[in-house]
Structure formats: C-alpha cells, structure tokens
Short mmCIF file of C-alpha atoms and ligand atoms in Angstrom, two decimals:
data_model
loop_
_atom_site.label_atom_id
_atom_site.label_comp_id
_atom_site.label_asym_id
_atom_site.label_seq_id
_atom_site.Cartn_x
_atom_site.Cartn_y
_atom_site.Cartn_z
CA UNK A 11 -15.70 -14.51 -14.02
CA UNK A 12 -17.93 -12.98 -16.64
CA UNK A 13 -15.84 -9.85 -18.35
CA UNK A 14 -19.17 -7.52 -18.52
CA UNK A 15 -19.13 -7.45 -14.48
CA UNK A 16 -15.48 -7.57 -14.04
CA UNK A 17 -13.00 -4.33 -13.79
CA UNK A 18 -10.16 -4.66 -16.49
CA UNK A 19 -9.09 -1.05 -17.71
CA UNK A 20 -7.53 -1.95 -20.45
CA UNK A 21 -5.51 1.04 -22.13
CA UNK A 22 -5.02 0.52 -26.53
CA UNK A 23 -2.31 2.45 -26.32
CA UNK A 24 1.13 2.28 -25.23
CA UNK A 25 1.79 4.28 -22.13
CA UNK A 26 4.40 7.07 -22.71
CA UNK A 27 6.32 7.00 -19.31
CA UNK A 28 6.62 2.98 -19.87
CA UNK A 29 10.00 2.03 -21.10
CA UNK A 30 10.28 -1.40 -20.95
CA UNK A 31 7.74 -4.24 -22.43
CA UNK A 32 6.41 -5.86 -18.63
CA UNK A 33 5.88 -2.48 -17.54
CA UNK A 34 4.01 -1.33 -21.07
CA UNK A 35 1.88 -4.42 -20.87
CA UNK A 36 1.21 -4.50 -17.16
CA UNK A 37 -0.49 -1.18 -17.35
CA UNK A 38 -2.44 -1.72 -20.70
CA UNK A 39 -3.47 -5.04 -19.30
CA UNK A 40 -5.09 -2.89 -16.18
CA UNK A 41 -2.92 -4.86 -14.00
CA UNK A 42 -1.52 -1.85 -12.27
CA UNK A 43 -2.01 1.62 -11.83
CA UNK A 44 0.68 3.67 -10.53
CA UNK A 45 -0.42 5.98 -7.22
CA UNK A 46 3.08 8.12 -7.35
CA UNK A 47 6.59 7.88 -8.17
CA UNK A 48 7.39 3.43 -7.99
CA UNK A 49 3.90 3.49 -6.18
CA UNK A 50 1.52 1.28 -7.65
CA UNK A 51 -2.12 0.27 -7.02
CA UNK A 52 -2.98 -3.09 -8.09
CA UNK A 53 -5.46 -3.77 -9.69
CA UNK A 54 -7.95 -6.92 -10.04
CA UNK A 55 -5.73 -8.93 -12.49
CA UNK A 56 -2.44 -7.77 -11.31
CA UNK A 57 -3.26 -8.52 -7.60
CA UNK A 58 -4.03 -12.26 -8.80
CA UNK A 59 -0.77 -12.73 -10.72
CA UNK A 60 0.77 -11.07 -7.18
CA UNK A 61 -1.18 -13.84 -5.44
CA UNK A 62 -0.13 -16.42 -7.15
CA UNK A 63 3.34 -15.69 -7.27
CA UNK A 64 3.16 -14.98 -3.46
CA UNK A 65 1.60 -18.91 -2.97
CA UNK A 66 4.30 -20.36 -5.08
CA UNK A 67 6.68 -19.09 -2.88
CA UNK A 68 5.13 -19.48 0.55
CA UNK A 69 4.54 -23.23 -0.75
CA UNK A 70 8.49 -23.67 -1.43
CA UNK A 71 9.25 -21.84 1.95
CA UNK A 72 7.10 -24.01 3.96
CA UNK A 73 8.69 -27.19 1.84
CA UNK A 74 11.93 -25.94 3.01
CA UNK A 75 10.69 -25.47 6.84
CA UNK A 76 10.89 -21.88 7.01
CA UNK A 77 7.83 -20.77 9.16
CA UNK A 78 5.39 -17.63 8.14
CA UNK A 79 5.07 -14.78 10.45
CA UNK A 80 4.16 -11.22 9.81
CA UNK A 81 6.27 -8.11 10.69
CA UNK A 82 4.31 -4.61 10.55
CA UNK A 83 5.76 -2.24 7.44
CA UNK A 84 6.44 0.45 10.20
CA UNK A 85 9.43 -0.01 12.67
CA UNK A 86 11.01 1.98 15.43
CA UNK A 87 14.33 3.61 14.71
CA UNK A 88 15.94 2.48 17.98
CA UNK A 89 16.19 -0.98 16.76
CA UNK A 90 18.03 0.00 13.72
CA UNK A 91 20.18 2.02 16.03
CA UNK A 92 21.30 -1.09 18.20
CA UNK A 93 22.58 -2.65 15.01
CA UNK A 94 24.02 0.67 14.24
CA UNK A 95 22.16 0.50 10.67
CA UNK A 96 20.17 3.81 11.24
CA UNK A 97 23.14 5.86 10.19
CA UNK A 98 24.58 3.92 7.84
CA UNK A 99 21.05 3.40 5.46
CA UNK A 100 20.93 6.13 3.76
CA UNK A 101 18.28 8.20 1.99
CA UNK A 102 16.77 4.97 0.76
CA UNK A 103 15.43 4.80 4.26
CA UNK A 104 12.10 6.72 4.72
CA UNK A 105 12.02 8.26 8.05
CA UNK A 106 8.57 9.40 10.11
CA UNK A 107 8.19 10.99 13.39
CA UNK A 108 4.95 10.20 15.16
CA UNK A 109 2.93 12.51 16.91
CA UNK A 110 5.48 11.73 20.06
CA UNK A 111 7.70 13.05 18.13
CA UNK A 112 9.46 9.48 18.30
CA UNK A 113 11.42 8.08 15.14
CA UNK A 114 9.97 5.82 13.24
CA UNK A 115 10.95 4.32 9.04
CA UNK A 116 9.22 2.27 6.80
CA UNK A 117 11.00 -0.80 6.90
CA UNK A 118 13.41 -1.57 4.20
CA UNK A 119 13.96 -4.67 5.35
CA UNK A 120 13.52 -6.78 8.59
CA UNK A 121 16.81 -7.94 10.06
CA UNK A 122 16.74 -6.10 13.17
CA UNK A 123 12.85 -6.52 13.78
CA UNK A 124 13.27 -9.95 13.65
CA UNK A 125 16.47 -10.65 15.50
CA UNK A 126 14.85 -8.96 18.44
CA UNK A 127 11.45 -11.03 18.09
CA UNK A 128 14.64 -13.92 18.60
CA UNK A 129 16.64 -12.38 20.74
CA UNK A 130 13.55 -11.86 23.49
CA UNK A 131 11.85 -15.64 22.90
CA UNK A 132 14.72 -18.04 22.32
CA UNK A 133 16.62 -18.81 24.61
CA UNK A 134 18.47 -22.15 24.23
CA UNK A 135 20.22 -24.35 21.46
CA UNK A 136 17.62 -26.80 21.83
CA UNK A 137 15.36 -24.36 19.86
CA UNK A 138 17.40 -24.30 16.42
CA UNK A 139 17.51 -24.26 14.43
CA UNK A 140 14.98 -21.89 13.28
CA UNK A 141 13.71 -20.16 9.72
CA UNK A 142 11.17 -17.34 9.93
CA UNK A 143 9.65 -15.73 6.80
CA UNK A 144 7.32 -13.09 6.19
CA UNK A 145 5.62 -11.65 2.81
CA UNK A 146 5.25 -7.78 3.42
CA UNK A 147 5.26 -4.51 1.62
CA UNK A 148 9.26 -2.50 2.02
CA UNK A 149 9.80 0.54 1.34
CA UNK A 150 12.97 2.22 -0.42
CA UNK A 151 13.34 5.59 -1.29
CA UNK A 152 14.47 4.58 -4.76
CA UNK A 153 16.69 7.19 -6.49
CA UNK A 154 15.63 6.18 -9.83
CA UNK A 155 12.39 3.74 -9.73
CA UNK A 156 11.80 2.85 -13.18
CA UNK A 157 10.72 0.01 -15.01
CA UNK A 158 7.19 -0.34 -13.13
CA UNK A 159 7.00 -2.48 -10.50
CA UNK A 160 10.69 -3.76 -11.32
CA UNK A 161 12.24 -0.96 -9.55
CA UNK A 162 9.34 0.84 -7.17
CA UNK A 163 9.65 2.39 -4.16
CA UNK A 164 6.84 0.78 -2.87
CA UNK A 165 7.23 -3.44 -3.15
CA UNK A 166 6.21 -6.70 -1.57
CA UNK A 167 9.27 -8.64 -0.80
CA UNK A 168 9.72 -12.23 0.44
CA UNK A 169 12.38 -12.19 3.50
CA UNK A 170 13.45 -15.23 5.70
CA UNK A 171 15.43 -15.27 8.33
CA UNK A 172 17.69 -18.13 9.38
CA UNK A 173 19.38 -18.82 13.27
CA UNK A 174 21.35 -21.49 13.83
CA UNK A 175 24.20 -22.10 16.73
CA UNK A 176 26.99 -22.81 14.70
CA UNK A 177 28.77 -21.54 11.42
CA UNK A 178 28.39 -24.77 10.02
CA UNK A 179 24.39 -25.29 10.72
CA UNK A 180 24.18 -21.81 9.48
CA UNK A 181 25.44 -22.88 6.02
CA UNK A 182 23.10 -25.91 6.44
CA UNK A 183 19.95 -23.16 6.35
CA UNK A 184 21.55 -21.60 3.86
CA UNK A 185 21.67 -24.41 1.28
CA UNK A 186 17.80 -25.32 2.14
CA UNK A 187 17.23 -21.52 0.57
CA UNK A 188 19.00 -22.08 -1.89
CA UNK A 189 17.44 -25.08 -3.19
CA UNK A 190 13.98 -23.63 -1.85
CA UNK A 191 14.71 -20.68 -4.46
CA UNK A 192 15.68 -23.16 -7.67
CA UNK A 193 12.42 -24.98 -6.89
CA UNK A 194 10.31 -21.52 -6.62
CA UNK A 195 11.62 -19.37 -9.93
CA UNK A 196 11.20 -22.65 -11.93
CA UNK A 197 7.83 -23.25 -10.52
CA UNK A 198 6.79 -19.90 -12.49
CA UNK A 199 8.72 -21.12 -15.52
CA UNK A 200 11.96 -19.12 -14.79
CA UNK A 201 15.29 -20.02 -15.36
CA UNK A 202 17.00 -18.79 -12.62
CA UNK A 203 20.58 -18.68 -12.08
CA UNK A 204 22.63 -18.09 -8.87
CA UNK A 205 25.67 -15.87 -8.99
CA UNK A 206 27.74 -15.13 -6.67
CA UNK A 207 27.50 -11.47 -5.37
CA UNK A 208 27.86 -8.73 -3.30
CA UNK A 209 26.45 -8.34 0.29
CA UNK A 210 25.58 -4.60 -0.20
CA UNK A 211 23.93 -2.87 2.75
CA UNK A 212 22.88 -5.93 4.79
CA UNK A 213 26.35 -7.17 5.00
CA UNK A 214 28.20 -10.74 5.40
CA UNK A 215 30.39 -12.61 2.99
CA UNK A 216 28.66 -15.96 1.55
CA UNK A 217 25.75 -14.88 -0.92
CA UNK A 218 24.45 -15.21 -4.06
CA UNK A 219 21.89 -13.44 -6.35
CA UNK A 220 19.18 -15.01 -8.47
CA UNK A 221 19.23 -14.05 -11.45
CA UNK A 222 17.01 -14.50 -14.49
CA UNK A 223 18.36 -13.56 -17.65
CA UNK A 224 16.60 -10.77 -20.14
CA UNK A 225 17.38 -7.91 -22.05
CA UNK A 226 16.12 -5.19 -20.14
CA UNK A 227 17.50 -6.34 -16.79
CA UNK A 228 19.78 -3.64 -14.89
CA UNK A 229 22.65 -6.20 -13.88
CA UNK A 230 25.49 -7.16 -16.50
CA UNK A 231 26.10 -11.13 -15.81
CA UNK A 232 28.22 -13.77 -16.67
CA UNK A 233 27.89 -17.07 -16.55
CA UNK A 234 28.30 -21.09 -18.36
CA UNK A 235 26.13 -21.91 -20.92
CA UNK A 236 25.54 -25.48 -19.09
CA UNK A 237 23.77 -23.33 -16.16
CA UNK A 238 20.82 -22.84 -17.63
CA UNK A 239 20.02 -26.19 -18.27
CA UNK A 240 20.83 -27.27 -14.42
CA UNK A 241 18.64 -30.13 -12.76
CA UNK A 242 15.36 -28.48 -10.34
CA UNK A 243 15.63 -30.12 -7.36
CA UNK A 244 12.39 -32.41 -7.13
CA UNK A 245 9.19 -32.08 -4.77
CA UNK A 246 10.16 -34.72 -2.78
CA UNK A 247 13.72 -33.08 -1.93
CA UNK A 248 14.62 -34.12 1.64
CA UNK A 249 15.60 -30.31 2.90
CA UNK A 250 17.39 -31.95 5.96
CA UNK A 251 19.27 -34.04 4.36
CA UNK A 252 22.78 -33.52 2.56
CA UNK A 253 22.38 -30.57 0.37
CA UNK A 254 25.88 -29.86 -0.82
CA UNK A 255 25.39 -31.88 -3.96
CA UNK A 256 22.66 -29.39 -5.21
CA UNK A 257 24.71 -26.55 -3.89
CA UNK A 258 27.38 -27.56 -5.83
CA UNK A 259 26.42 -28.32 -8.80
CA UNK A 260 24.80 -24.99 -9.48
CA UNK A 261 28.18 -22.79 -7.91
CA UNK A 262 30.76 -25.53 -9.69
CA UNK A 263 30.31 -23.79 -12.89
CA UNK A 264 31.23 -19.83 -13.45
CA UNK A 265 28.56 -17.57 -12.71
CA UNK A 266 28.70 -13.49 -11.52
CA UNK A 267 27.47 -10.52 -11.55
CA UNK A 268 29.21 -7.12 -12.53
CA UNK A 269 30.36 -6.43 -9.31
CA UNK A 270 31.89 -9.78 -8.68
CA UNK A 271 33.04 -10.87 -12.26
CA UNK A 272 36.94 -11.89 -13.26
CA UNK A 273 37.01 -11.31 -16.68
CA UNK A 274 40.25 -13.44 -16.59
CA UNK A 275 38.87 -16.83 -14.63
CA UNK A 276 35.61 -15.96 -16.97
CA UNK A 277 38.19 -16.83 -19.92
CA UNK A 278 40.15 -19.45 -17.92
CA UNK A 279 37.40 -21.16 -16.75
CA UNK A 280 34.78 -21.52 -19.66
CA UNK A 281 35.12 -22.28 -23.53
CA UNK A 282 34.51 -19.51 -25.67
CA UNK A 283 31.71 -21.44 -26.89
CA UNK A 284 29.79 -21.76 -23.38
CA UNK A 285 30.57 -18.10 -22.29
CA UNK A 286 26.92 -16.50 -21.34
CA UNK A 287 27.50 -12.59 -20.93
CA UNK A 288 24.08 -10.94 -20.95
CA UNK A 289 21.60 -8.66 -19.00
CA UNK A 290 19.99 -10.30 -16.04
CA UNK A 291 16.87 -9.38 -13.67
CA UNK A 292 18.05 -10.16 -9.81
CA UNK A 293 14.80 -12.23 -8.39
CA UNK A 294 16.00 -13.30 -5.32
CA UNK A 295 19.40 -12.94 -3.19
CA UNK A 296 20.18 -14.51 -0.11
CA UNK A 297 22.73 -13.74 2.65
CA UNK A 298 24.49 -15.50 5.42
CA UNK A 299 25.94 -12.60 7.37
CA UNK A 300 26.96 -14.73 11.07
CA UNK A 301 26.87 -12.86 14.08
CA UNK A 302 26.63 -9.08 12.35
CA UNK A 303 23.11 -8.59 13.63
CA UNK A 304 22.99 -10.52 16.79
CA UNK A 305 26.38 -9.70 18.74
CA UNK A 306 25.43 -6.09 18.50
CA UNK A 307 21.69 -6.85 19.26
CA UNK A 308 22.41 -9.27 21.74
CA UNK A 309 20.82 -12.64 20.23
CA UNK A 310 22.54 -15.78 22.25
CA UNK A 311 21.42 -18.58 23.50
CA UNK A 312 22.64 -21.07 25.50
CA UNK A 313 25.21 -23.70 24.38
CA UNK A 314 25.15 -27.51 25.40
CA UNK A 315 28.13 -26.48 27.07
CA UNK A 316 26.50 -23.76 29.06
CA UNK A 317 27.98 -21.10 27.76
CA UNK A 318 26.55 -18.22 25.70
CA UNK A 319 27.34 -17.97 21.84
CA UNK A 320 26.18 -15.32 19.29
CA UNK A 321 23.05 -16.71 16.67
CA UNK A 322 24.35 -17.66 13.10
CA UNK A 323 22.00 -15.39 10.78
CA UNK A 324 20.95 -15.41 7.07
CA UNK A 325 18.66 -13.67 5.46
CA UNK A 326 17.07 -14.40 2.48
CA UNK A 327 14.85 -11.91 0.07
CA UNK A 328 12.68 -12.60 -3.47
CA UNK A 329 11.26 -9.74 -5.33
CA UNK A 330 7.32 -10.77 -5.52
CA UNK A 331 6.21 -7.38 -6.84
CA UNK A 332 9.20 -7.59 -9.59
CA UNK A 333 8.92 -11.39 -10.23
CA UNK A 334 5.41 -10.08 -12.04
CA UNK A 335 7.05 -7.75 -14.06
CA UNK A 336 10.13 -10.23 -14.55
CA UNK A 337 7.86 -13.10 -15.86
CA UNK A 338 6.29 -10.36 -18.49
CA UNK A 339 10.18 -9.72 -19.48
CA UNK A 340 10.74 -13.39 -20.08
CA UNK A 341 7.21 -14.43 -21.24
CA UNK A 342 5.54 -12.38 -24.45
CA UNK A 343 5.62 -11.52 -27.91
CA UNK A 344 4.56 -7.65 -29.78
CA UNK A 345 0.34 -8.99 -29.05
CA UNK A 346 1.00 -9.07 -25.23
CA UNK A 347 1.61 -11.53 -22.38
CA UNK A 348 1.74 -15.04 -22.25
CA UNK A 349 1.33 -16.11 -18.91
CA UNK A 350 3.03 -19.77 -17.77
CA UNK A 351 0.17 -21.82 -16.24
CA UNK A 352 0.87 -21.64 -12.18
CA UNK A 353 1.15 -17.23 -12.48
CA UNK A 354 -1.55 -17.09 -14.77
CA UNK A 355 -4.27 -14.67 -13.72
CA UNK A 356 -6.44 -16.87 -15.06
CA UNK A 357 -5.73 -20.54 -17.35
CA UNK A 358 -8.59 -20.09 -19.73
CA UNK A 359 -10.15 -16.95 -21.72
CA UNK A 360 -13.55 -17.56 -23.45
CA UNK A 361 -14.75 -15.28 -25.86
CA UNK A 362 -18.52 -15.11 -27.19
CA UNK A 363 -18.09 -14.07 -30.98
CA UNK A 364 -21.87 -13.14 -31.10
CA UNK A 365 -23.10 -12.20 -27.32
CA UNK A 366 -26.64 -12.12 -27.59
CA UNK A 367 -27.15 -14.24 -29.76
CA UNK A 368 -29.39 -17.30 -27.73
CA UNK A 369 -27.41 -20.17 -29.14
CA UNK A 370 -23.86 -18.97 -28.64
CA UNK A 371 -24.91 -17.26 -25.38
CA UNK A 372 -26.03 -20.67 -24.34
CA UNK A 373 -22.90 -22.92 -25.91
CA UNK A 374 -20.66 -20.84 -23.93
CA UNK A 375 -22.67 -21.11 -20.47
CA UNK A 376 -22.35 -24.72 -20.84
CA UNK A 377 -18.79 -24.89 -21.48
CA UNK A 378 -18.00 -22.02 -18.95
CA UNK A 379 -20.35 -23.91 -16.05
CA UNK A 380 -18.07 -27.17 -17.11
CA UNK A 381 -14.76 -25.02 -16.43
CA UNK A 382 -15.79 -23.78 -13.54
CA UNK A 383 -16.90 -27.24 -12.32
CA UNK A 384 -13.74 -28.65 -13.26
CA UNK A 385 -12.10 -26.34 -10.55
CA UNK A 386 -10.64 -23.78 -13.68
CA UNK A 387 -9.71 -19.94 -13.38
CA UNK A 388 -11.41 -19.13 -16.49
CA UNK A 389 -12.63 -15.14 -17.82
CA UNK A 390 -15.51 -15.20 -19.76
CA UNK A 391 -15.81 -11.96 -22.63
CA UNK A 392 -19.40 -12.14 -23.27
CA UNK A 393 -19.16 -8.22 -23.62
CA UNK A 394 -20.93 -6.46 -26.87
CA UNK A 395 -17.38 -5.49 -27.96
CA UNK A 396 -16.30 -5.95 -31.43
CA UNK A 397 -14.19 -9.66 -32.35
CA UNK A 398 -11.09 -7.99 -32.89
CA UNK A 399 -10.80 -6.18 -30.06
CA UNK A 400 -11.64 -9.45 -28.18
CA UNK A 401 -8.97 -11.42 -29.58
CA UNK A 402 -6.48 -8.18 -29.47
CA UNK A 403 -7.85 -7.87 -25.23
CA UNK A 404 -7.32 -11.53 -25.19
CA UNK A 405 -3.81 -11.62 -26.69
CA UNK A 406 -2.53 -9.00 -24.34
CA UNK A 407 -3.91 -10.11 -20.63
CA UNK A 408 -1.96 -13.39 -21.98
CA UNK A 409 -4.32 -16.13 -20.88
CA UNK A 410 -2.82 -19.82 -21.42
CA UNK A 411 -5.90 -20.92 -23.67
CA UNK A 412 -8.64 -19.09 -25.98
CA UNK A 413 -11.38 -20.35 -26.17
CA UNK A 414 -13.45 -19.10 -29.17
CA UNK A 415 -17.18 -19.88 -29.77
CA UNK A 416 -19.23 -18.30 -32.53
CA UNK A 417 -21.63 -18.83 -35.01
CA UNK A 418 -19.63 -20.19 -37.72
CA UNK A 419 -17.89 -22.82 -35.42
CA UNK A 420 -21.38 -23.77 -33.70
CA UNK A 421 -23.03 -24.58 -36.42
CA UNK A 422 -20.26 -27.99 -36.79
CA UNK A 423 -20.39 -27.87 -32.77
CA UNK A 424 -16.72 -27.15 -32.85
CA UNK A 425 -14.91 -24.48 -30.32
CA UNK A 426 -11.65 -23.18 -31.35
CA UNK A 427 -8.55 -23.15 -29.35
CA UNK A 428 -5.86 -21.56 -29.19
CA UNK A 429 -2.44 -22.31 -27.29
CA UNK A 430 -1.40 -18.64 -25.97
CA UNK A 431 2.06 -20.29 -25.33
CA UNK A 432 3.23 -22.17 -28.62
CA UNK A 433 0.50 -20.38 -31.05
CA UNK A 434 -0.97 -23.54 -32.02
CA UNK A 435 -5.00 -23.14 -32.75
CA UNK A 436 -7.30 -26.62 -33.06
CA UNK A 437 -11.26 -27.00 -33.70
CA UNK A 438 -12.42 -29.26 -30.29
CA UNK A 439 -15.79 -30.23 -30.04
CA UNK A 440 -18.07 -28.16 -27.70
CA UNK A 441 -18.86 -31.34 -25.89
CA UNK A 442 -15.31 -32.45 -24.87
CA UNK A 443 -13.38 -28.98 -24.71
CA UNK A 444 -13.84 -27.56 -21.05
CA UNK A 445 -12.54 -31.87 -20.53
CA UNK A 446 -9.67 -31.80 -22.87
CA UNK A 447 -8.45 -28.21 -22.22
CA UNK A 448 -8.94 -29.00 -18.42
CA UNK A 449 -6.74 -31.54 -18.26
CA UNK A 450 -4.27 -29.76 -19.73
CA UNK A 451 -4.36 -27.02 -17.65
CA UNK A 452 -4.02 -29.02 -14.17
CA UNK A 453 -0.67 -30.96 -15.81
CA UNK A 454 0.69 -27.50 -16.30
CA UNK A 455 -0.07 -26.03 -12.66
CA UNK A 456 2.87 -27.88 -11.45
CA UNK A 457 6.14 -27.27 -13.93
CA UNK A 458 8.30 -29.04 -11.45
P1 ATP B 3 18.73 -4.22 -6.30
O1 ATP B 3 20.17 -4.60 -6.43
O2 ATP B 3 17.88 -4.64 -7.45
O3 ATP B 3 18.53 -2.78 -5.89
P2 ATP B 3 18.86 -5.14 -3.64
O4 ATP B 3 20.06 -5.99 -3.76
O5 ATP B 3 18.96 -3.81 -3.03
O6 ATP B 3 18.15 -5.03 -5.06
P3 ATP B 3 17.76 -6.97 -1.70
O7 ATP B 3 17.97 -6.25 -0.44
O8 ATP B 3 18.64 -8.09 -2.06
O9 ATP B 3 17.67 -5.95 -2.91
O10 ATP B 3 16.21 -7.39 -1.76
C1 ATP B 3 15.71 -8.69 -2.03
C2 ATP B 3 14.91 -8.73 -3.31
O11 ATP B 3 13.88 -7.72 -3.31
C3 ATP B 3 15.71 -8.42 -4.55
O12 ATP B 3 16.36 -9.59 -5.02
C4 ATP B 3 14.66 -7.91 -5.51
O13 ATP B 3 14.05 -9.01 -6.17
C5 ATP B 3 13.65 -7.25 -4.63
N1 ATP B 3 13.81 -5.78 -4.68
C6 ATP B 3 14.79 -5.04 -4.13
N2 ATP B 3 14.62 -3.74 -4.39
C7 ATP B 3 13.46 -3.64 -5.10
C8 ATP B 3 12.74 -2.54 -5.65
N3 ATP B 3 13.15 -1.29 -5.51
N4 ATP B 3 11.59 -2.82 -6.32
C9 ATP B 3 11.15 -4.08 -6.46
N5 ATP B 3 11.80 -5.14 -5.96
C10 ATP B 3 12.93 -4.95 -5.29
MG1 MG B 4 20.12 -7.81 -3.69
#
C-alpha cells in the first residue's frame, strides 16, 4: 500500500478526552474515530488490527472444534423473557420497539438466541456434543465507557456456546476453551492469565476470567509469580483428548480477581517473594452455567436411555474490540505502538527519504515489488512529507520493521532497518533486504 493513496488521519497531538496510552495512540494513529459516547468508527488501520485479531481467534476456535455461525445484533425480547433475563438486565440493555410496536434490544449477549437455534434443531444425544461461536457487534449501555474501545458501548465480542448431555462432558467443553483461549492471547503476544471469577449477569458457578496484566486495567488481581511463565499449549494439542493436565496446571497455582480474592490463602498459599498483586485487563471469560438457560427455555434432548435431560451449557466470550486496545496497553513506548508480528496492521513500513528523487523512487519500487512478492503487508511513505515526521508517523502506527532508503544510504546500496520491537537499527543491502527482513517476518507470524 503506497501512503500517498492511502487514508491514515494521523492527529500530532494528544487527544484531550483520551486518558489512557492505547486509547491516545489508537486515535492519533487514525485507527479509530469515535461516532458517540463508546461508539467508534474504524478506520482503515484499526479495522486491519480488528481483522487480524478476529482471525487469530476464529483459527484457535476452529482448532478447538467450536463451529462459526452468525447471530443478527438485534433480538426479540420474548426470548430473553423465557429465560426470565429481560427483567433482570438492566439499563445496560438497550431496548427498541419496532414499528409493530413489538420489543426488540440490541443484543448484549447471545445465550438465549442461541439456546433456541438448539433447542428447535437438536434433538438427540447422538448430536453432542456441540460448540457454536459467532464474532458479532454487542451492545451495552455502558454507564461509564471510557478508555476507547476498552470500555465502549458499542464492541465486537467473540461468544461460543457449548451443549453437552452431561455435567461431566460439559466440563470436557469447557477445558477445550480454556486451552483454546491460552493458545489465542499468546498468539498476539499476550500473557494471559486465568483467574477464577465471578459469574455476574450470565450466571453459573465454574468460570474464570482472562486476564492480562497492565497498569491501566480496571480489575485489581492477584496471582503467583510462576503464572506468567506457564507452558502454551502447542498447535498440535489433541482438544479431545485428556485436558485436565493443562487445566490444572494453570488453576494449581493462586490466581483471582477482586471479587474473588482471599487475602489470607493469597498469604498462605504463595511466598512473599512470588506474590503478583497488580492491575489487570479482563480479555476473555468463560462460563459453564448447566441447565440455567435450557430448563427454562426448554433445550433437551433425548438420552440413550430414552428419557429427556436438560443441555449442559457454557458460554464463552473474548473482547476483540478491547484486545486492540489491550495489546497497545501491553505493547509501546512514549514514540507510539509497537505492534507484535501476527496483529500488526502491517509487518513492514518503508519510508522514501527523498520521494522524487528518480533513484530512490526507483530503489524503493524494487524493494517494495520484492515485499509484496514475498507475500508481505508492507506501507510504503513515498509522501512529500518532511523525514522527521516520517520516522515520528512511523514510530507511532508501530510497524514491526522500518525500512529506510535515502540518498545517503543509496549511494553504498545499503537500506537501513530498524527493529520497532527491540530498537535495534542495521545497514542491509538493498539487494538482500525485502529477503532477509522477509524471513523474519513469516517466523514471527506464528509466536506459538
Ligand atoms: P467487564 O467486567 O469488563 O464489564 P463483563 O464481565 O461484563 O466485562 P463478559 O460478559 O464476560 O463481560 O464479556 C466477554 C468479554 O467481552 C469480556 O471479557 C471483555 O473482553 C469484552 N467486553 C465486555 N464488555 C465490554 C465493553 N463494554 N467494551 C469492550 N469489550 C467488552
Ligand atoms: Mg466478564
């Protein structure tokens, strides 16, 4: 993508109303634009991060054998009054007659909608278990949304739904998630942790909360050092298999949030030396709730036995919208973003020091046509603009690798690099760079 025909509003200064780094650097990157109160457009480079992020986890939901489907944003309020939700929601809930005059919301979530897509298509045992997912924009009428796209009102959310015939199988779809949701934070170079937390509004007793850990996060956790150095479970994971090892490994060790910490077990349970107690974004949280949803809704199916038994649920959400503001929280420094490979809006930034000029213009068609050939996202500034507001543009959209290509540099046929991530800068030769930097970009696509 050449810069000179692309649309990147980028702002040079900080945003009043933005409070928090991902959300400053999200809008002067012209990632996102907000429409109204937590309602945000996004914008070219935002809506590829969103992509991206959204891939990453429909790959790890797949892996896991959930299956994609896609429930509309609006629902009818009879469904949430079977469940017996509509009451109980809340002003969150954002509530529409249509011209009928019948009630309709903006669904904050899918539980109902998709228990009675179950309820009216499965009939028998034979046919779990089962793991539906969609990606799809919610809707919560926020009382505070803050932080940008960490806390709209408008946001795209992840949400899975498990049915299984027994208690046991249930917890069985539960562990696949929660190995699915290891693999997917790490795969966007989070360290994720799960803590055990509260059920909240969608109810049940077994769940836990993904949490990543930074300073501007809204949740007080608590947690063992040796957490955040806990094995990813591999590619090749069998998801059917045994996954209580995995399970347990990452619950063996003290981890909570607020609402669910013991300061006295905390104490008991880990050295003084290994006691985490920080801020933490939640990323992802995942519920197994039984029969709460389908014994009011009536979701059964047919036993071996012939008889009729409730459908053991779980749901199981991650925050897409806020994972792109949560990766800015645990990926920058004060010059702006610095995107991990796999979220990256794009892996390489080129920047023409002297557009215009024939030889420079031509040394950097070469090396972007070799990018490009080489199957690489790259943005090309071969705008008039001034070097330092190149670099300073290039700093803060956070590209993995600079590539720099002036005069000074041609004349040795040398391109200068720089590694967004670790700072380091080398001279490569114009010949070999789109190779060398290439490579390096495809062995960082996949982090685990
Ligand atoms: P929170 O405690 O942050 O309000 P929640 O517990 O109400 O979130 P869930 O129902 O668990 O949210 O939703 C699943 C995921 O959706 C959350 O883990 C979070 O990543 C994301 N999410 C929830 N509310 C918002 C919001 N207002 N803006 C952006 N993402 C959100
Ligand atoms: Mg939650």
């Amino acid at each position: 993508m050449h810069l000179s025909r692309y649309f990147l509003p980028v702002l040079r200064e900080t945003p009043k109303e933005a409070e928090i780094v991902s959300h400053q650097y999200m809008l002067r990157a012209g990632m996102v634009k907000q429409a109204s109160a937590g309602i945000y457009s996004w914008l070219p480079m935002g809506l590829r991060v969103l992509n991206k992020i959204a891939d990453i986890v429909r790959e790890e939901q797949n892996r896991a054998g959930a299956i994609e489907v896609l429930m509309p944003t609006i629902q009818s309020a009879d469904l949430w009054r079977e469940s017996g939700r509509y009451d109980d929601y809340g002003k969150e809930m954002l509530r529409i007659q249509d011209r009928q005059e019948r009630d309709m919301l903006y669904g904050p979530t899918n539980e109902e909608l998709i228990t009675q897509i179950f309820r009216d298509s499965v009939k028998s045992y034979r046919d779990l278990p089962r793991n539906l997912y969609h990606i799809q924009w919610k809707f919560r009428d926020e009382i505070r949304p803050r932080f940008g796209v960490m806390r709209g009102r408008e946001f795209l959310m992840k949400d899975a739904y498990s049915f299984d015939l027994s208690e046991e199988d249930g917890r069985k779809s539960y562990n696949r998630m929660f190995a699915a949701y290891l693999r997917t934070f790490a795969r966007m170079g989070l360290k994720s942790i799960p803590m055990n937390a509260e059920t909240g509004p969608i109810g049940g007793d077994l769940s836990h909360e993904f949490i990543i850990l930074a300073e501007t996060g809204e949740s007080q956790v608590y947690g063992h050092q040796d957490l955040f150095d806990g094995d990813i479970p591999p590619a090749d994971l069998d998801f059917y298999g045994d996954l209580t090892p995995v399970v347990d490994q990452w619950t063996s060790l003290y981890a909570a949030t607020d609402e669910m910490h013991d300061a006295a077990r905390f104490e008991a349970e880990v050295p003084a030396d290994k006691q985490v107690s920080a801020r933490g974004i939640e990323v992802g949280h995942i519920f197994f709730f039984g029969t709460k949803y389908s014994d009011p809704m009536g979701c059964r199916v047919q036993t071996p036995d012939g008889d009729m038994a409730n459908i053991q649920m779980g749901s199981y959400g991650v925050g897409i919208s806020r994972l792109a503001g949560a990766i800015i929280e645990a990926c920058h420094d004060d010059k702006g973003i610095k995107w991990p490979v796999p979220v990256a809006p794009f892996e390489v930034g080129l920047i023409n020091l002297k557009a215009g000029d024939e030889g420079t213009d031509t040394a950097c068609g070469a090396v972007y046509e070799q990018f490009t050939n080489a199957g690489i996202e790259i943005l090309y500034d071969d705008t008039n603009e001034r070097a330092g507001g190149k670099f300073a543009t290039m700093d803060l959209i956070g590209l993995p690798y600079q590539i720099v290509i002036g005069p000074k540099g041609l004349k040795d046929g040398q391109a200068e690099v720089t590694d967004r991530q670790t700072g380091a800068q080398e001279s490569i030769s114009l010949d070999t760079v789109a190779n060398v930097i290439a490579k390096r970009v495809k062995q960082q696509r996949l982090l685990v």
